[in-house]
Coordinates of C-alpha atoms in Angstrom, one line a residue:
M1184 CA 3.5 65.5 -33.9
A1185 CA 0.2 67.4 -33.6
K1186 CA 2.2 70.7 -33.2
K1187 CA 4.1 70.0 -36.4
M1188 CA 0.8 69.3 -38.3
R1189 CA -0.7 72.5 -37.0
E1190 CA 2.3 74.4 -38.3
T1191 CA 2.0 72.7 -41.7
I1192 CA -1.7 73.6 -41.9
S1193 CA -0.9 77.2 -41.1
Y1194 CA 1.3 77.3 -44.1
I1195 CA -0.9 75.4 -46.5
L1196 CA -4.3 76.8 -45.6
P1197 CA -3.7 80.3 -47.2
I1198 CA -2.7 78.6 -50.4
L1199 CA -5.9 76.4 -50.4
L1200 CA -8.0 79.5 -49.7
L1201 CA -6.3 81.3 -52.6
L1202 CA -7.1 78.4 -54.9
A1203 CA -10.8 78.6 -53.8
V1204 CA -10.9 82.3 -54.6
E1205 CA -9.4 81.9 -58.0
T1206 CA -12.0 79.4 -59.1
H1207 CA -14.4 82.3 -59.4
A1208 CA -12.4 84.1 -62.1
H1209 CA -13.6 84.1 -65.7
N1210 CA -12.7 85.7 -69.0
V1211 CA -15.6 86.1 -71.4
T1212 CA -13.4 86.6 -74.5
R1213 CA -11.7 83.3 -73.8
L1214 CA -14.9 81.5 -73.3
L1215 CA -16.2 82.8 -76.6
A1216 CA -12.9 82.2 -78.4
S1217 CA -13.8 78.5 -79.1
H1218 CA -17.0 79.5 -80.8
P1219 CA -16.2 81.2 -84.1
S1220 CA -19.8 81.9 -84.9
F1221 CA -19.7 84.6 -82.2
S1222 CA -16.4 86.2 -83.2
S1223 CA -18.0 89.5 -84.2
F1224 CA -19.9 89.7 -80.9
N1225 CA -16.7 88.8 -79.0
H1226 CA -14.7 91.5 -80.9
F1227 CA -17.1 94.2 -80.0
L1228 CA -17.1 93.2 -76.3
T1229 CA -13.4 94.1 -76.4
Q1230 CA -13.8 97.2 -78.5
T1231 CA -16.5 98.7 -76.3
H1232 CA -14.6 97.7 -73.1
L1233 CA -17.6 95.6 -71.9
A1234 CA -15.4 92.5 -71.6
G1235 CA -13.6 94.1 -68.7
E1236 CA -16.9 95.0 -67.0
I1237 CA -18.1 91.4 -67.4
N1238 CA -14.9 89.9 -66.1
R1239 CA -15.0 92.0 -63.0
R1240 CA -18.4 90.7 -61.9
T1241 CA -19.0 87.3 -60.3
T1242 CA -22.6 86.6 -61.3
I1243 CA -23.5 87.5 -64.9
T1244 CA -25.3 86.3 -68.0
V1245 CA -24.3 87.3 -71.5
L1246 CA -26.9 87.2 -74.2
A1247 CA -24.8 86.5 -77.3
V1248 CA -25.8 86.8 -80.9
D1249 CA -24.1 85.2 -83.9
N1250 CA -22.1 86.9 -86.6
A1251 CA -25.2 87.3 -88.9
A1252 CA -27.1 89.1 -86.2
M1253 CA -24.1 91.3 -85.5
S1254 CA -23.7 92.1 -89.2
A1255 CA -27.3 93.4 -89.2
L1256 CA -26.4 95.6 -86.2
T1257 CA -23.1 97.0 -87.5
S1258 CA -24.5 97.7 -90.9
K1259 CA -26.7 100.5 -89.4
G1260 CA -23.7 102.8 -89.0
Y1261 CA -23.9 103.2 -85.2
T1262 CA -21.0 104.8 -83.4
I1263 CA -19.0 102.7 -81.0
S1264 CA -20.6 104.5 -78.1
T1265 CA -24.1 103.5 -79.3
I1266 CA -23.0 99.9 -80.0
K1267 CA -21.7 99.8 -76.4
N1268 CA -25.2 100.9 -75.1
I1269 CA -26.9 98.3 -77.2
L1270 CA -24.6 95.4 -76.1
S1271 CA -24.7 96.5 -72.5
L1272 CA -28.4 95.7 -72.6
H1273 CA -27.4 92.1 -73.4
V1274 CA -25.5 91.7 -70.2
L1275 CA -27.7 90.6 -67.3
L1276 CA -26.7 91.2 -63.7
D1277 CA -27.9 87.8 -62.6
Y1278 CA -27.2 84.1 -63.5
F1279 CA -29.5 82.4 -66.0
G1280 CA -28.4 79.0 -67.2
A1281 CA -30.3 76.9 -69.7
K1282 CA -32.2 75.1 -66.9
K1283 CA -33.1 78.3 -64.9
I1284 CA -34.3 80.2 -68.0
H1285 CA -36.9 77.4 -68.7
Q1286 CA -38.0 77.2 -65.0
I1287 CA -38.7 80.9 -64.3
R1288 CA -41.2 81.3 -61.4
D1289 CA -44.6 82.6 -62.6
G1290 CA -43.3 82.2 -66.1
S1291 CA -41.7 85.7 -66.3
A1292 CA -38.9 87.7 -64.8
L1293 CA -37.2 91.1 -65.1
A1294 CA -33.4 91.2 -65.1
A1295 CA -31.3 94.3 -64.6
T1296 CA -28.6 94.9 -67.1
L1297 CA -25.3 96.8 -67.4
F1298 CA -27.2 99.4 -69.5
Q1299 CA -29.5 100.0 -66.5
A1300 CA -26.5 100.3 -64.2
T1301 CA -25.0 103.1 -66.3
G1302 CA -27.9 105.4 -65.4
A1303 CA -28.4 106.2 -69.0
A1304 CA -31.6 104.2 -69.2
P1305 CA -34.8 106.1 -68.1
G1306 CA -37.2 104.2 -65.9
T1307 CA -37.0 100.5 -66.4
T1308 CA -35.9 100.6 -70.1
G1309 CA -32.6 99.1 -69.0
F1310 CA -34.3 95.9 -67.7
V1311 CA -34.8 92.8 -69.9
N1312 CA -38.1 90.8 -69.7
I1313 CA -37.6 87.0 -69.9
T1314 CA -40.8 85.1 -70.4
D1315 CA -41.4 81.3 -70.7
L1316 CA -43.8 81.0 -73.7
R1317 CA -45.9 78.1 -74.8
G1318 CA -44.2 75.2 -76.4
G1319 CA -40.9 75.5 -74.6
K1320 CA -40.0 78.8 -76.2
V1321 CA -38.4 81.6 -74.1
G1322 CA -38.9 85.2 -75.3
L1323 CA -36.7 88.1 -74.4
G1324 CA -37.0 91.9 -74.9
P1325 CA -36.6 95.2 -73.2
D1326 CA -39.1 95.9 -70.4
G1327 CA -42.2 97.3 -72.1
G1328 CA -41.1 96.2 -75.6
D1329 CA -41.8 93.2 -77.8
L1330 CA -40.5 89.7 -77.0
S1331 CA -39.1 89.3 -80.5
S1332 CA -35.8 87.6 -79.6
F1333 CA -35.8 84.0 -78.4
F1334 CA -33.5 81.7 -76.5
V1335 CA -31.6 79.4 -78.9
K1336 CA -29.1 77.5 -76.8
S1337 CA -26.5 77.6 -74.0
V1338 CA -23.0 78.4 -75.3
E1339 CA -21.0 78.3 -72.1
E1340 CA -21.9 77.9 -68.4
V1341 CA -19.7 78.2 -65.3
P1342 CA -22.5 77.5 -62.8
Y1343 CA -23.7 80.5 -60.7
N1344 CA -20.7 82.6 -62.0
I1345 CA -21.1 83.3 -65.7
S1346 CA -23.6 82.0 -68.3
I1347 CA -23.4 82.7 -72.0
I1348 CA -26.5 81.9 -73.9
Q1349 CA -27.4 82.5 -77.6
I1350 CA -30.5 84.5 -78.5
S1351 CA -32.0 84.7 -82.0
K1352 CA -31.4 88.4 -82.6
V1353 CA -30.2 91.7 -81.1
L1354 CA -32.7 93.1 -78.5
P1355 CA -34.6 96.0 -80.1
S1356 CA -34.4 99.2 -77.9
E1357 CA -34.9 102.7 -79.1
T1358 CA -33.3 104.0 -75.9
A1359 CA -30.1 102.0 -76.2
S1360 CA -29.8 102.7 -80.0
A1361 CA -30.3 106.5 -79.6
P1362 CA -27.3 108.4 -80.9
S1363 CA -24.7 109.0 -78.2
P1364 CA -22.7 112.3 -78.3
A1365 CA -19.2 111.8 -79.6
P1366 CA -16.5 112.5 -77.1
A1367 CA -14.2 115.4 -77.6
E1368 CA -11.2 114.2 -79.6
M1369 CA -7.8 114.2 -77.8
N1370 CA -4.6 114.8 -79.7
L1371 CA -3.0 111.5 -78.6
T1372 CA -0.1 111.7 -81.0
G1373 CA 0.6 115.3 -80.1
I1374 CA 0.9 114.4 -76.4
M1375 CA 3.3 111.5 -77.3
S1376 CA 5.4 113.6 -79.7
A1377 CA 5.9 116.4 -77.1
H1378 CA 7.1 114.0 -74.4
G1379 CA 9.7 111.7 -76.0
C1380 CA 7.5 109.3 -78.0
K1381 CA 7.6 111.0 -81.3
V1382 CA 8.8 108.0 -83.3
F1383 CA 6.0 105.8 -81.9
A1384 CA 3.4 108.7 -82.5
E1385 CA 4.5 108.9 -86.2
T1386 CA 4.3 105.2 -86.6
L1387 CA 0.8 105.2 -85.1
L1388 CA -0.3 108.0 -87.3
A1389 CA 0.8 106.1 -90.4
N1390 CA -1.4 103.2 -89.5
T1391 CA -5.0 104.2 -90.2
G1392 CA -6.6 101.1 -88.5
A1393 CA -4.6 101.4 -85.2
S1394 CA -5.1 105.2 -85.1
K1395 CA -8.8 104.8 -85.4
T1396 CA -8.9 102.1 -82.7
Y1397 CA -6.9 104.3 -80.3
Q1398 CA -9.1 107.4 -80.9
E1399 CA -12.4 105.4 -80.5
S1400 CA -11.1 103.7 -77.3
V1401 CA -10.4 106.9 -75.4
E1402 CA -14.0 107.5 -74.3
G1403 CA -14.3 104.3 -72.4
G1404 CA -10.8 104.6 -70.8
M1405 CA -7.4 103.7 -72.2
T1406 CA -3.8 103.3 -71.1
V1407 CA -1.0 103.5 -73.6
F1408 CA 2.6 102.2 -73.1
C1409 CA 4.7 103.9 -75.7
P1410 CA 8.4 103.1 -76.2
G1411 CA 10.8 106.0 -76.0
D1412 CA 12.3 107.4 -79.2
D1413 CA 15.7 105.6 -79.0
A1414 CA 14.0 102.2 -78.3
M1415 CA 11.5 102.7 -81.1
K1416 CA 14.1 103.8 -83.6
G1417 CA 16.1 100.6 -83.0
F1418 CA 12.9 98.5 -83.4
L1419 CA 11.6 100.1 -86.6
P1420 CA 13.5 97.6 -89.0
K1421 CA 11.7 94.7 -87.3
Y1422 CA 8.4 96.6 -87.4
K1423 CA 8.7 97.3 -91.1
N1424 CA 9.1 93.6 -91.8
L1425 CA 5.7 92.8 -90.3
T1426 CA 2.7 92.3 -92.6
A1427 CA 0.0 95.0 -92.5
P1428 CA -2.4 93.1 -90.1
K1429 CA 0.5 92.3 -87.7
K1430 CA 1.7 96.0 -87.7
E1431 CA -1.8 97.0 -86.6
A1432 CA -1.9 94.2 -84.0
F1433 CA 1.4 95.2 -82.6
L1434 CA 0.4 98.9 -82.2
D1435 CA -3.0 97.8 -80.6
F1436 CA -1.0 95.6 -78.2
L1437 CA 0.7 98.6 -76.6
A1438 CA -2.6 100.0 -75.3
V1439 CA -5.0 98.6 -72.7
P1440 CA -8.8 99.3 -73.0
T1441 CA -9.0 100.6 -69.4
Y1442 CA -7.8 103.8 -67.7
Y1443 CA -5.1 103.0 -65.1
S1444 CA -3.5 105.8 -63.1
M1445 CA 0.0 105.3 -61.8
A1446 CA -1.4 104.6 -58.4
M1447 CA -3.7 101.9 -59.8
L1448 CA -0.8 100.3 -61.7
K1449 CA 1.3 100.2 -58.5
S1450 CA -1.4 98.4 -56.7
N1451 CA -2.1 95.8 -59.5
N1452 CA -0.3 92.7 -60.5
G1453 CA -1.4 90.3 -63.2
P1454 CA -2.4 89.9 -66.8
M1455 CA -4.3 92.5 -68.8
N1456 CA -6.2 92.4 -72.1
T1457 CA -5.0 94.9 -74.7
L1458 CA -6.7 96.5 -77.7
A1459 CA -5.3 93.6 -79.7
T1460 CA -7.0 91.0 -77.6
D1461 CA -9.7 89.4 -79.7
G1462 CA -11.0 86.0 -78.8
A1463 CA -8.3 83.4 -79.5
N1464 CA -5.8 86.1 -80.1
K1465 CA -4.7 86.7 -76.5
F1466 CA -2.2 89.5 -76.9
E1467 CA -2.0 89.9 -73.1
L1468 CA 0.6 91.8 -71.1
T1469 CA 1.4 91.3 -67.4
V1470 CA 1.9 94.1 -64.9
Q1471 CA 4.4 93.6 -62.1
N1472 CA 5.1 96.3 -59.5
D1473 CA 7.8 96.5 -56.8
G1474 CA 7.4 99.7 -54.7
E1475 CA 7.8 102.6 -57.1
K1476 CA 9.0 100.4 -60.0
V1477 CA 6.3 99.2 -62.5
T1478 CA 7.3 96.7 -65.1
L1479 CA 5.4 95.1 -68.0
R1480 CA 6.2 91.7 -69.4
T1481 CA 5.3 89.0 -71.9
R1482 CA 6.9 85.6 -72.1
I1483 CA 9.7 87.0 -74.3
S1484 CA 10.1 90.7 -73.2
T1485 CA 10.2 92.9 -70.1
V1486 CA 10.1 96.7 -70.0
Q1487 CA 9.9 99.3 -67.3
I1488 CA 7.8 102.5 -67.1
V1489 CA 10.1 105.4 -67.0
D1490 CA 7.9 108.5 -67.5
T1491 CA 4.2 109.6 -67.3
L1492 CA 3.1 111.6 -70.3
I1493 CA -0.5 112.2 -69.2
D1494 CA -2.6 110.8 -66.4
E1495 CA -6.0 112.3 -66.6
Q1496 CA -9.1 110.1 -66.7
P1497 CA -10.1 108.7 -69.1
L1498 CA -6.5 108.6 -70.6
A1499 CA -3.1 107.6 -69.3
I1500 CA 0.1 107.4 -71.5
Y1501 CA 3.3 106.1 -70.1
A1502 CA 6.8 105.9 -71.7
T1503 CA 8.8 102.7 -71.5
D1504 CA 12.5 102.1 -71.7
K1505 CA 12.2 99.4 -74.3
V1506 CA 9.7 98.0 -76.8
L1507 CA 7.3 95.4 -75.2
L1508 CA 7.0 92.5 -77.7
P1509 CA 4.0 90.2 -77.9
K1510 CA 4.8 86.5 -78.0
E1511 CA 2.0 86.2 -80.7
L1512 CA 4.2 88.0 -83.2
F1513 CA 7.8 87.4 -82.2
K1514 CA 10.1 84.6 -81.1
A1515 CA 12.9 84.9 -78.6
S1516 CA 16.2 83.9 -80.2
A1517 CA 18.1 84.1 -77.0
V1518 CA 17.4 82.2 -73.8
E1519 CA 19.0 83.4 -70.7
A1520 CA 21.4 80.7 -69.4
P1521 CA 21.7 80.1 -65.6
A1522 CA 24.9 81.5 -64.2
P1523 CA 27.5 78.8 -63.3
A1524 CA 27.9 78.0 -59.6
P1525 CA 31.0 79.7 -58.1
A1526 CA 34.0 77.4 -57.7
P1527 CA 34.9 76.6 -54.1
E1528 CA 38.1 77.9 -52.7
G1529 CA 41.2 75.7 -52.6
D1530 CA 41.9 72.7 -54.8
V1531 CA 39.2 71.4 -57.0
A1532 CA 38.9 67.8 -57.9
D1533 CA 39.5 67.0 -61.6
S1534 CA 36.4 66.6 -63.7
P1535 CA 35.8 63.1 -65.1
K1536 CA 37.4 62.7 -68.5
P1537 CA 35.1 62.0 -71.4
A1538 CA 35.2 58.5 -72.9
K1539 CA 37.6 58.0 -75.8
G1540 CA 36.2 58.7 -79.1
K1541 CA 33.2 60.6 -77.8
G1542 CA 32.9 64.3 -77.9
K1543 CA 36.6 64.7 -78.7
G1544 CA 37.4 68.0 -80.2
K1545 CA 33.8 69.4 -79.9
K1546 CA 33.3 72.7 -78.3
K1547 CA 30.3 73.8 -76.4
K1548 CA 28.5 76.8 -77.7
A1549 CA 28.6 79.8 -75.4
A1550 CA 25.3 80.7 -73.8
P1551 CA 23.7 83.8 -75.5
S1552 CA 24.1 87.0 -73.6
P1553 CA 21.0 87.9 -71.5
D1554 CA 21.4 91.5 -72.8
D1555 CA 21.0 90.3 -76.4
D1556 CA 17.8 92.0 -77.7
S1557 CA 17.8 90.2 -81.0
F1558 CA 14.7 88.2 -82.0
G1559 CA 14.0 85.7 -84.7
D1560 CA 12.2 86.6 -87.9
S1561 CA 10.1 89.5 -86.9
D1562 CA 7.3 88.2 -89.1
S1563 CA 7.4 84.7 -87.7
P1564 CA 4.6 83.5 -85.5
A1565 CA 5.3 82.6 -82.0
E1566 CA 5.4 79.0 -80.9
G1567 CA 1.9 77.5 -80.5
P1568 CA 0.7 75.9 -77.3
D1569 CA 2.2 72.6 -78.3
G1570 CA 5.5 74.1 -79.2
D1571 CA 6.5 75.5 -75.8
A1572 CA 5.7 74.4 -72.3
D1573 CA 6.0 78.0 -71.2
D1574 CA 2.6 78.7 -72.7
A1575 CA 1.1 76.8 -69.8
T1576 CA 2.6 79.4 -67.5
A1577 CA 1.0 82.2 -69.5
D1578 CA -2.4 80.5 -69.4
E1579 CA -2.2 79.9 -65.7
A1580 CA -1.5 83.6 -65.1
S1581 CA -4.8 84.5 -66.7
A1582 CA -8.4 83.8 -65.8
V1583 CA -9.2 80.3 -64.6
R1584 CA -12.1 78.5 -66.1
I1585 CA -13.8 76.1 -63.6
L1586 CA -16.8 74.0 -64.6
G1587 CA -18.8 72.9 -61.6
G1588 CA -17.4 72.5 -58.1
T1589 CA -14.6 70.1 -58.7
T1590 CA -11.8 72.4 -57.6
A1591 CA -13.7 73.7 -54.6
G1592 CA -14.4 70.2 -53.5
L1593 CA -10.7 69.3 -53.8
V1594 CA -9.8 72.3 -51.6
V1595 CA -12.3 71.3 -48.9
S1596 CA -11.1 67.7 -49.0
L1597 CA -7.4 68.6 -48.7
F1598 CA -8.2 70.9 -45.7
C1599 CA -10.2 68.1 -44.0
L1600 CA -7.3 65.7 -44.6
F1601 CA -4.8 68.0 -42.9
A1602 CA -7.2 68.8 -40.1
S1603 CA -7.8 65.2 -39.3
S1604 CA -4.1 64.4 -39.5
S1605 CA -3.4 67.0 -36.8
L1606 CA -5.6 65.1 -34.4
L1607 CA -3.6 61.8 -34.7

């Protein structure tokens, strides 16, 4: 009996440990998605690629500002590179929840930021001074600068993992807001057109919003998955039926705001944000690899990478055999039916006859062909979370939000239970 229990533990323990590891994952854009007053801040975390940097770190604090404060920032005409520097000053490389920020030892602390980590900040200008002032106020500012921004409230906290707190205004920093040199422009559509993605390139060029987003995203790293000409030609009628905002979202969906070489794609499995990801608008795709084969999928579509157009940091462009469709814009009209079980050899017993008067003369509809590429109205929104249980699967594949130590406690309890059982 004890031997059997030890064997059971050997199978279950890796699963429990995996669950324990996954509890540390977080997704800053998802956490902010339920707070519309920070939608602009959330949008620029994605546009500047800072969201990916935040999600990769396990102990982080984000100093978020509301839409009014972001409007004051964006009205100054800064380039996306400069906005990235400014916002990176608002990402502290330590955990400061509402309780900790009001209980700072000696009343003041210096916190390193992502801006300091870039090496672009001279001296300690990339550090943020946090000071507990009189009357319960907490002031924040760049080291050596004015404490002119103040703690407002806690927005989201995953203890000792990620804390998002609101501050009253953008931290003033002459260093972070200094003009950044614009990167040399790359002829993205020229590269696509010369390597079998001409139809997609022309479609992208015709969409001013998406073209601008692509060009601005190259500096921070970008990976594009462009459909081959034959696949894109067949898809154009559906694309033309989309509204203007949905056309732009679709094009943005086919690019990831991070550079991935082919070697990196082959060693990665899991969901990725795209240029279309913006708070509640998930627009994620999932990478799956099997040896030399790399596939991309959503809940309604799967494609395979068939060619590399360019793979030179900071840009990678890959051609796909079909058009990858986001579930946020399209519905699947065909569901693959399971294949019938093969009939056993020899005589087969007669199937029970239907009761009289029930089902007589009715024919079952044939299952749709799994090769059927047709989709419902191209301009129809996908089913919401309450409309399809499969959405739960999509959510489970993404970052897991854990508040407190409930799941970790459950893992430990289950392990102790199995361990004690083995001794019986």
